[in-house]
Coordinates of C-alpha atoms in Angstrom, one line a residue:
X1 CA 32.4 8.5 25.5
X2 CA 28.8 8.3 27.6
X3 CA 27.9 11.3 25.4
X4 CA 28.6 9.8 21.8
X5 CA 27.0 6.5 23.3
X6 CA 23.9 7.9 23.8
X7 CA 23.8 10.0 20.6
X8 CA 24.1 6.7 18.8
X9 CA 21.3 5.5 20.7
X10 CA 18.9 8.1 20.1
X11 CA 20.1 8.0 16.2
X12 CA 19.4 4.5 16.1
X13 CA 16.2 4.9 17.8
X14 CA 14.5 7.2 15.8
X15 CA 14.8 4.8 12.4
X16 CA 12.7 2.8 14.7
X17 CA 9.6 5.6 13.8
X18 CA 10.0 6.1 10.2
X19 CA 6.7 6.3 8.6
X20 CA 8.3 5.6 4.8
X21 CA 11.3 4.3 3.5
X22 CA 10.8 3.3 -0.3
X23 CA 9.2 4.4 -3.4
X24 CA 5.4 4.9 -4.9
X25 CA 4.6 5.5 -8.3
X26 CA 1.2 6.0 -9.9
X27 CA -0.5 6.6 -13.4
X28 CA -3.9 6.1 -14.6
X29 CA -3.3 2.3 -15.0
X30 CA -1.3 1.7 -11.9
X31 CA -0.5 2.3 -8.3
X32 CA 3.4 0.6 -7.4
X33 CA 4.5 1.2 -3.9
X34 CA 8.2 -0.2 -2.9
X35 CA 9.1 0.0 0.6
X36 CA 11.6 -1.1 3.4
X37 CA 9.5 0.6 5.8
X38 CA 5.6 1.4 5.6
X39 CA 4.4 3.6 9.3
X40 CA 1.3 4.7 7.4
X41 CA -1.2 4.9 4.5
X42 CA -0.8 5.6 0.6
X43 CA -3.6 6.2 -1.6
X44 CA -3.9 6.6 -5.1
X45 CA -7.2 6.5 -7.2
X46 CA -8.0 5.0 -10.7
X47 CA -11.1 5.3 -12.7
X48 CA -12.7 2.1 -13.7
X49 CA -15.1 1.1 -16.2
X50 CA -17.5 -1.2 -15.5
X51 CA -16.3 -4.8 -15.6
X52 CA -12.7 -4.4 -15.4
X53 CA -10.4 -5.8 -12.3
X54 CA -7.4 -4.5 -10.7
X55 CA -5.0 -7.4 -10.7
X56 CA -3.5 -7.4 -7.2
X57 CA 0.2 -8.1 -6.4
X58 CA 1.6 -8.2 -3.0
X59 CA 5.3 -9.3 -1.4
X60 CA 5.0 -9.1 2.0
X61 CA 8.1 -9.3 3.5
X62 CA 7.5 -8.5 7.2
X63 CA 4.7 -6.3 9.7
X64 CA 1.1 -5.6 8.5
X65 CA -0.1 -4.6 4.7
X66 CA -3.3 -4.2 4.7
X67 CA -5.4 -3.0 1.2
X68 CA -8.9 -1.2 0.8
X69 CA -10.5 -0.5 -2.6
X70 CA -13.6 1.3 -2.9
X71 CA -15.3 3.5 -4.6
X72 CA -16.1 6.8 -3.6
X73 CA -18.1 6.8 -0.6
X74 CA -19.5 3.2 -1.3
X75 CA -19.0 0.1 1.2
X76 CA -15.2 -1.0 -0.2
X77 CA -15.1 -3.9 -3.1
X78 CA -12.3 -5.3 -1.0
X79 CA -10.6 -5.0 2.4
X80 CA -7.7 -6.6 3.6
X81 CA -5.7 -6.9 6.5
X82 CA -2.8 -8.7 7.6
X83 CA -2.3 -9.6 3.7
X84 CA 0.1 -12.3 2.9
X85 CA 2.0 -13.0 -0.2
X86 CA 0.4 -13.4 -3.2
X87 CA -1.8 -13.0 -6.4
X88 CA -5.3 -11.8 -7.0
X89 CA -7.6 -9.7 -9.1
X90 CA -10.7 -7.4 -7.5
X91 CA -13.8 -7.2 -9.9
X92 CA -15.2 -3.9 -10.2
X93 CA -19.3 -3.8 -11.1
X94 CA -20.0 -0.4 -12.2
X95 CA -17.9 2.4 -13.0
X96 CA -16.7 5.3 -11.6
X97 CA -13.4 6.8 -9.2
X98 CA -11.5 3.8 -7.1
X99 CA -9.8 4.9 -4.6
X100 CA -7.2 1.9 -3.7
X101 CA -5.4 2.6 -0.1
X102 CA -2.1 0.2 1.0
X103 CA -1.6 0.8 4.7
X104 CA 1.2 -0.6 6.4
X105 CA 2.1 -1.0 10.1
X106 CA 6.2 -2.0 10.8
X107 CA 5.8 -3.1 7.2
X108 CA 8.4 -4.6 4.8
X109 CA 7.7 -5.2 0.9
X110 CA 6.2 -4.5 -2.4
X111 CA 2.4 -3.7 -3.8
X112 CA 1.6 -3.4 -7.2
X113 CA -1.8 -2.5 -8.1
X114 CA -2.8 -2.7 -11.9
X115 CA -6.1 -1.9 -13.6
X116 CA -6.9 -4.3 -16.5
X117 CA -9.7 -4.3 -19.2

């Protein structure tokens, strides 16, 4: 019985460390990441012409989501942490490759990311 008891334990435990539990998706239009549990970073990259936005969607369930998006080795167009709920769009001034990154820590919820003209 002690034996089964602490096979349960380290079962349980070790859901505990999961670095992803969901779904991503990605085209040249979009980045959608789904997830019950977010341990780490996704990144996904879009090219963008100058003067378009990526429209930002985020349900943030529980933990940390935070979003970067920058392009190539620039200083990021936008950095987030700690991101709640919620509705923006991210201006982009020239173009070129965007590399967006959604990072979670202990996180619950949903990101979509969608490049618009």
């Amino acid at each position: 019985m002690l034996v089964r008891m602490l096979v349960l334990v380290l079962l349980c435990s070790c859901g505990n460390d999961a670095t992803f539990d969901g779904s991503k998706t990605g085209d040249a239009n979009h980045f959608d990441i789904e997830f019950n549990v977010l341990n780490t970073s996704y990144t996904h990259e879009l090219d963008m012409n100058e003067g378009e936005s990526i429209d930002v969607q985020i349900e943030a369930e529980s933990g940390d989501i935070s979003l970067n998006i920058q392009k190539e080795d620039e200083k990021p167009v936008y950095r987030g942490n700690k991101m709640k709920s919620g509705n923006f769009k991210v201006g982009v001034e020239s173009a070129g490759k965007y590399t967006l990154t959604v990072t979670g820590k202990k996180a619950k919820g949903h990101v979509v990311l969608t490049r618009e003209g």
